[in-house]
Amino acid sequence: MPAAMSKLVPRALRPPRVVNINDLRRAAQRRLPTAVFGYLDGGAEAEITLRDNCQAFEYVKFRPRHAVAVPHVDLRTKVFGAELSFPAILAPIGYSRLMHPDGECAAARGASAAGTAYLLSTISGHKLEDVRAASSGPLWYQLYLVGGRPTAEAALDRAARAGFSVLAVTIDTGTAGMRERDVRNGTAQLMSGNIFKMIPFVPQLLARPGWLAAFLMDGGLHKLPNVVIPGEDPMALIDVRAALADSVVTWNDFGWLRKSWPGPIIVKGVLTGEDARRSVDAGAAGVIVSNHGGRQLDGVSATLRALPEIVKAVNGQAEVLMDGGVRRGSDIVKAICLGARAVLVGRAYAYGLAAAGEAGVSRALDILRTDMERTMKLLGCASICELNKSYVEVPQNWPI
Ligand SMILES: Cc1cc2nc3c(=O)[nH]c(=O)nc-3n(C[C@H](O)[C@H](O)[C@H](O)COP(=O)(O)O)c2cc1C
């Protein structure tokens, strides 16, 4: 157990019960109703891409330099001007307030305590100003065009004034992915507010009284305080799926987005060299190689597999970040060897958030950091700046 583990971390999340992110996943599963856990854990359709994202890391093998003393490891990096203590940024997770009442505020605090950045989703349950107030660390804002351009411009104006420094525009949500677990678990019915539709699915909520009590004390489902069509009330969560399909981001939008946002813009959801080039041409300062954690188009390439093609296409003209399937610090090391500046982690911290709020987020980040330090020492590499392709062996023919 690392000596520095925060006193905030409850006994249930300490070793021997929680040793890795998969243990945190089980802790989240024990606390959340089936529908909420399915929303967090699940992917689209047959979940091929969800599985491949994780499996891709298993096919990349390390090539260590032995008989090298590495007493200290330097994991620090700089991304868009922000100094990060280690190269893992918290990915946007829509309506994290469902996992835990402190939701997005707890995630931002956990990121800040770990010395890293938090990318807040458009679909946040907390006001972006409250998230800013909760954290003293770097905050980035993720944009969906739900509600259309005037809604987005109003949110961007608020985010820039609150001190969010980077804008990430998600481009892989032309329509909502088919999440079969959500259909089976009655997620839409539970959000409908219609008691007759809800009744068949209520027993799963009653089976998790701890979560249910916290959810009800938090006032139930909140409207989305950062999705406000000018002159109207904030949008309800149930309306987001339809609104997403009605407001697809296209490359033309980057013209007005560049004028509306004073800082760097990054494109989230790039999976090919072609889209990476288009992002650079559209003025992006960075791209996130991402398939939305396997939640959108099932059957696309695992992100680790797509990463080298995108690094090559970008050719140093933008920062390359990646996400998808990161569950261990060694996964982060592999992504950096293949050219990522840093990774984003989604479910890895969200499992912690669901299990124990901010303390769970901290525990997840602590696991990843400790893993990374050990991996670097075993690799014989003292700094992430020195990592490159020579530390890994990549399959000639990927079996996935
Ligand atoms: C429950 C959940 C909600 C998500 N919500 C958003 C979102 O609102 N905006 C977005 O751009 N990506 C969203 N994503 C995708 C993540 O930002 C990220 O790309 C993905 O989780 C990375 O894969 P990983 O979970 O395997 O780390 C969501 C992912 C999950 C699991």
XYZ file of C-alpha atoms and ligand atoms in Angstrom:
431
model
C 0.000 0.000 0.000
C 1.514 3.386 -0.914
C 2.561 5.339 2.184
C 0.870 8.490 0.893
C -2.629 7.018 0.550
C -5.062 9.733 1.636
C -6.835 9.306 4.972
C -10.021 10.061 3.006
C -9.844 6.681 1.300
C -12.280 4.392 3.145
C -11.149 0.987 4.331
C -13.326 -0.692 1.699
C -11.191 0.836 -1.045
C -7.812 -0.058 0.461
C -5.816 -3.210 -0.179
C -6.474 -6.101 0.071
C -10.025 -5.323 -1.078
C -9.103 -2.850 -3.805
C -5.782 -3.479 -5.492
C -6.563 -2.495 -9.098
C -9.157 -0.705 -11.211
C -11.087 -3.916 -11.768
C -11.606 -4.137 -7.993
C -12.971 -0.571 -8.079
C -15.294 -1.643 -10.883
C -16.703 -4.370 -8.632
C -17.096 -1.870 -5.781
C -19.068 0.395 -8.158
C -21.222 -2.540 -9.223
C -22.062 -3.297 -5.591
C -23.191 0.284 -4.957
C -25.035 1.194 -8.177
C -28.430 -0.013 -9.424
C -28.132 -2.232 -12.512
C -29.288 0.549 -14.871
C -26.735 3.059 -13.585
C -23.908 0.534 -13.572
C -24.889 -0.534 -17.105
C -24.838 3.082 -18.273
C -21.319 3.499 -16.891
C -19.848 0.131 -17.763
C -21.548 -0.675 -21.048
C -20.718 -0.107 -24.703
C -22.557 -0.107 -28.008
C -24.191 -3.129 -29.654
C -22.034 -6.285 -29.284
C -19.439 -4.297 -27.263
C -16.660 -5.475 -29.603
C -14.879 -2.129 -29.554
C -15.326 -1.821 -25.781
C -13.494 -5.137 -25.327
C -10.908 -4.426 -28.050
C -9.923 -1.122 -26.429
C -8.757 -3.001 -23.336
C -7.411 -6.027 -25.171
C -5.235 -3.953 -27.512
C -2.968 -3.134 -24.579
C -2.372 -6.848 -24.013
C -0.995 -7.290 -27.541
C 1.677 -4.605 -27.110
C 4.708 -6.056 -25.313
C 7.440 -4.221 -23.417
C 11.145 -4.279 -24.353
C 12.837 -3.364 -21.060
C 16.394 -2.132 -20.482
C 17.616 -4.200 -17.526
C 20.549 -3.570 -15.193
C 19.602 0.118 -15.176
C 19.138 1.822 -11.791
C 16.073 4.079 -11.740
C 15.779 5.400 -8.175
C 13.369 8.142 -9.181
C 10.826 8.387 -11.975
C 9.651 11.655 -13.521
C 6.061 11.409 -14.728
C 5.468 15.139 -15.218
C 4.319 16.530 -18.515
C 2.909 19.737 -19.957
C -0.262 19.713 -22.058
C -1.629 22.961 -23.535
C 0.298 24.968 -20.992
C -0.913 22.952 -17.981
C 1.743 21.231 -15.872
C 0.454 17.751 -15.043
C 2.003 15.628 -12.307
C 1.364 12.557 -14.458
C -0.020 12.054 -17.966
C -3.605 10.958 -17.184
C -6.435 13.467 -17.633
C -9.985 12.781 -16.458
C -12.263 12.227 -19.493
C -15.748 13.720 -19.759
C -18.377 11.386 -18.306
C -21.905 12.635 -18.973
C -24.062 13.145 -15.907
C -21.505 11.885 -13.399
C -23.919 13.156 -10.746
C -25.780 9.882 -11.256
C -22.759 7.929 -9.954
C -22.484 10.120 -6.864
C -24.259 13.337 -5.762
C -20.941 15.248 -5.758
C -20.418 13.999 -9.339
C -18.493 16.440 -11.504
C -17.355 18.541 -8.503
C -15.817 15.456 -6.857
C -14.100 14.441 -10.097
C -12.644 17.942 -10.500
C -11.412 17.942 -6.890
C -9.872 14.479 -7.284
C -8.088 15.561 -10.471
C -6.785 18.715 -8.857
C -5.556 16.826 -5.764
C -3.662 14.452 -8.071
C -2.156 17.352 -10.012
C -3.953 16.701 -13.271
C -6.688 18.188 -15.483
C -10.405 17.431 -15.621
C -12.407 17.626 -18.839
C -15.992 18.504 -17.909
C -18.811 17.124 -20.088
C -21.504 19.335 -21.601
C -23.894 16.838 -19.992
C -22.846 17.832 -16.488
C -25.197 17.629 -13.540
C -23.439 20.542 -11.823
C -23.044 24.113 -13.025
C -19.690 24.669 -14.657
C -19.111 27.618 -12.298
C -19.598 25.284 -9.295
C -17.150 22.782 -10.764
C -14.639 25.612 -11.193
C -15.166 26.689 -7.586
C -14.581 23.099 -6.384
C -11.129 22.788 -7.914
C -7.937 24.771 -8.129
C -6.512 22.602 -10.918
C -6.697 22.886 -14.714
C -10.214 22.485 -16.110
C -11.161 21.863 -19.735
C -14.642 21.964 -21.293
C -16.109 19.306 -23.619
C -18.688 20.449 -26.160
C -21.685 18.767 -27.727
C -23.832 20.999 -29.914
C -27.032 19.921 -28.108
C -29.476 22.814 -28.291
C -27.669 24.313 -31.296
C -25.178 27.114 -31.797
C -26.722 29.818 -29.522
C -26.804 27.301 -26.636
C -23.183 26.340 -27.270
C -22.052 29.967 -27.530
C -23.701 30.804 -24.214
C -21.973 27.832 -22.529
C -18.587 28.655 -24.088
C -18.856 32.232 -22.907
C -19.576 31.044 -19.357
C -16.793 28.437 -19.492
C -14.197 30.924 -20.746
C -15.178 33.478 -18.097
C -15.037 30.808 -15.363
C -11.458 29.934 -16.355
C -11.782 26.713 -18.357
C -8.653 26.762 -20.490
C -9.137 24.189 -23.290
C -12.170 23.281 -25.409
C -12.628 19.674 -26.581
C -15.195 19.233 -29.363
C -16.571 15.696 -29.582
C -17.152 14.621 -33.194
C -18.237 10.974 -32.888
C -21.866 11.476 -31.856
C -23.709 11.880 -35.175
C -26.441 10.040 -33.339
C -26.470 8.198 -30.020
C -24.912 4.720 -30.061
C -27.149 1.689 -29.460
C -26.387 0.706 -25.872
C -28.235 -2.556 -25.522
C -27.726 -2.753 -21.756
C -29.537 0.591 -21.370
C -32.513 -0.733 -23.319
C -32.695 -3.929 -21.252
C -32.274 -2.086 -17.949
C -35.042 0.417 -18.700
C -32.776 3.468 -18.514
C -35.090 5.631 -20.663
C -38.180 4.498 -18.721
C -36.475 5.289 -15.396
C -35.601 8.778 -16.642
C -39.071 9.398 -18.102
C -40.659 10.537 -14.838
C -43.752 8.485 -15.848
C -44.539 6.261 -12.890
C -46.287 3.581 -15.011
C -43.287 3.234 -17.308
C -40.916 3.213 -14.346
C -42.635 0.571 -12.189
C -41.169 -2.575 -13.853
C -37.641 -1.234 -13.356
C -37.964 0.152 -9.816
C -36.928 -3.044 -7.932
C -33.304 -2.603 -9.089
C -33.287 0.844 -7.430
C -34.708 -0.566 -4.195
C -31.951 -3.200 -4.233
C -29.369 -0.418 -3.779
C -30.775 1.575 -0.806
C -27.495 3.429 -0.148
C -27.363 4.806 -3.686
C -31.140 5.479 -3.732
C -31.085 7.456 -0.474
C -28.176 9.588 -1.705
C -29.904 10.134 -5.072
C -33.191 11.198 -3.472
C -31.455 13.472 -0.946
C -29.684 15.101 -3.892
C -33.131 15.958 -5.324
C -33.355 13.172 -7.930
C -32.527 13.853 -11.580
C -31.454 17.435 -12.231
C -31.798 19.379 -15.447
C -28.565 20.118 -17.292
C -27.422 23.512 -15.981
C -24.932 24.119 -18.799
C -27.314 23.262 -21.649
C -29.581 26.285 -21.702
C -31.265 27.370 -24.932
C -31.324 31.177 -24.525
C -34.625 32.268 -23.009
C -35.588 28.706 -21.990
C -35.130 26.439 -18.976
C -32.094 24.109 -18.822
C -32.538 20.965 -20.942
C -33.704 17.717 -19.295
C -31.389 14.684 -19.463
C -34.053 12.599 -21.229
C -34.061 15.063 -24.162
C -30.322 14.782 -24.854
C -30.404 11.735 -27.157
C -32.775 13.384 -29.612
C -30.980 16.726 -29.326
C -27.639 15.074 -30.127
C -28.944 13.732 -33.432
C -30.373 17.165 -34.306
C -27.113 19.028 -33.747
C -24.244 17.134 -35.321
C -20.876 18.906 -35.322
C -19.389 19.318 -38.806
C -16.007 20.666 -39.926
C -17.753 23.917 -40.945
C -18.580 24.561 -37.282
C -14.898 24.937 -36.429
C -14.935 28.378 -38.109
C -17.318 29.944 -35.596
C -16.003 27.772 -32.756
C -12.528 29.243 -33.230
C -14.025 32.736 -32.985
C -16.112 31.860 -29.904
C -13.328 30.224 -27.914
C -10.217 32.129 -26.886
C -8.022 29.137 -26.038
C -6.832 25.902 -27.693
C -9.430 23.640 -29.321
C -8.986 19.876 -29.479
C -10.986 17.381 -31.504
C -12.224 14.349 -29.560
C -13.139 11.211 -31.486
C -10.429 10.978 -34.158
C -9.768 7.430 -35.399
C -8.085 7.876 -38.788
C -5.162 9.767 -40.277
C -7.638 11.544 -42.587
C -9.709 12.986 -39.724
C -6.506 13.890 -37.887
C -5.393 15.970 -40.911
C -8.828 17.592 -41.165
C -8.598 18.507 -37.476
C -5.243 20.201 -38.008
C -6.594 21.991 -41.090
C -9.592 23.134 -39.030
C -7.204 24.830 -36.622
C -7.171 22.247 -33.822
C -4.274 22.434 -31.393
C -4.737 18.781 -30.543
C -6.681 15.596 -31.222
C -7.955 12.891 -28.913
C -7.772 9.447 -30.482
C -11.035 8.109 -29.104
C -13.958 5.853 -29.967
C -16.006 7.145 -27.038
C -15.000 4.164 -24.936
C -16.725 1.788 -27.392
C -20.100 3.466 -26.854
C -20.805 4.821 -30.334
C -19.923 2.944 -33.557
C -19.238 -0.655 -32.584
C -16.604 -2.378 -34.723
C -14.173 0.513 -35.092
C -10.524 0.016 -34.307
C -9.225 -0.081 -30.746
C -7.741 3.327 -30.028
C -4.258 2.029 -29.169
C -4.168 0.345 -32.560
C -5.266 3.560 -34.344
C -2.814 5.765 -32.435
C 0.378 5.373 -34.576
C -1.473 6.218 -37.815
C -2.741 9.435 -36.251
C 0.610 10.394 -34.745
C 2.112 10.004 -38.214
C -0.623 12.017 -39.952
C -0.436 14.882 -37.458
C 3.327 15.035 -37.953
C 4.003 17.169 -34.878
C 1.508 19.896 -35.906
C -0.808 19.172 -32.957
C -0.723 17.345 -29.638
C -2.023 13.776 -29.767
C -3.909 12.424 -26.762
C -5.768 9.124 -26.607
C -8.399 7.380 -24.525
C -10.154 4.034 -24.377
C -9.455 0.955 -22.309
C -6.878 2.426 -19.946
C -7.134 0.391 -16.750
C -3.484 0.187 -15.630
C -0.500 2.483 -15.402
C 1.325 0.162 -17.799
C -1.400 0.960 -20.381
C -0.512 4.644 -20.079
C 3.187 3.852 -20.575
C 2.368 1.862 -23.740
C 0.259 4.721 -25.161
C 3.077 7.192 -24.560
C 5.593 4.847 -26.197
C 3.326 4.848 -29.268
C 3.266 8.640 -29.456
C 0.518 9.939 -27.155
C 1.411 13.022 -25.125
C -1.025 11.895 -22.416
C -4.107 9.690 -22.055
C -7.586 10.364 -20.789
C -9.185 7.922 -18.407
C -12.958 7.490 -18.320
C -14.403 4.481 -16.568
C -11.248 3.966 -14.476
C -11.977 7.049 -12.348
C -15.774 6.878 -12.735
C -15.802 3.455 -11.029
C -14.026 5.111 -8.108
C -16.458 8.032 -8.138
C -19.396 5.625 -8.029
C -17.844 3.607 -5.217
C -16.885 6.475 -2.900
C -17.087 9.961 -4.448
C -13.932 12.055 -4.398
C -12.032 9.496 -2.285
C -12.738 6.860 -4.925
C -11.493 9.150 -7.705
C -8.306 9.735 -5.713
C -7.893 6.012 -5.149
C -8.223 5.315 -8.897
C -5.641 7.948 -9.801
C -3.335 6.704 -7.073
C -3.508 3.161 -8.479
C -2.657 4.391 -11.979
C 0.215 6.581 -10.801
C 1.773 3.893 -8.597
C 1.470 1.373 -11.446
C 3.178 3.807 -13.805
C 6.098 4.456 -11.464
C 6.720 0.741 -10.996
C 6.400 0.050 -14.738
C 8.937 2.778 -15.567
C 11.426 1.416 -13.019
C 11.042 -2.107 -14.361
C 11.441 -0.796 -17.912
C 14.662 0.973 -16.955
C 13.370 4.412 -17.993
C 13.562 7.409 -15.640
C 11.331 9.893 -17.444
C 8.239 9.747 -19.627
C 10.007 12.207 -21.972
C 12.424 9.373 -22.831
C 9.735 6.831 -23.730
C 9.512 5.909 -27.402
C 8.673 3.012 -29.732
C 11.886 1.194 -28.871
C 10.392 0.260 -25.486
C 7.542 -1.732 -27.042
C 6.887 -4.416 -29.589
C 3.688 -3.922 -31.617
C 1.996 -6.801 -33.486
C 2.619 -6.891 -37.254
C -0.868 -8.271 -37.719
C -3.257 -7.338 -34.962
C -5.509 -10.277 -34.037
C -8.258 -7.784 -33.095
C -20.693 6.774 -18.750
C -19.918 7.510 -19.804
C -20.340 8.758 -20.206
C -19.601 9.450 -21.178
N -19.971 10.735 -21.510
C -19.250 11.432 -22.404
C -19.561 12.788 -22.691
O -20.484 13.353 -22.120
N -18.812 13.418 -23.632
C -17.766 12.805 -24.290
O -17.134 13.430 -25.129
N -17.429 11.539 -23.987
C -18.135 10.850 -23.067
N -17.767 9.571 -22.748
C -16.551 8.991 -23.357
C -15.343 9.299 -22.478
O -15.065 10.666 -22.455
C -14.085 8.565 -22.960
O -13.896 8.813 -24.331
C -14.168 7.052 -22.710
O -14.794 6.790 -21.476
C -12.769 6.449 -22.697
O -12.822 5.077 -22.517
P -12.596 4.359 -21.089
O -13.871 4.561 -20.324
O -12.349 2.949 -21.468
O -11.429 5.042 -20.408
C -18.466 8.860 -21.769
C -18.040 7.602 -21.351
C -18.750 6.929 -20.374
C -18.251 5.588 -19.911
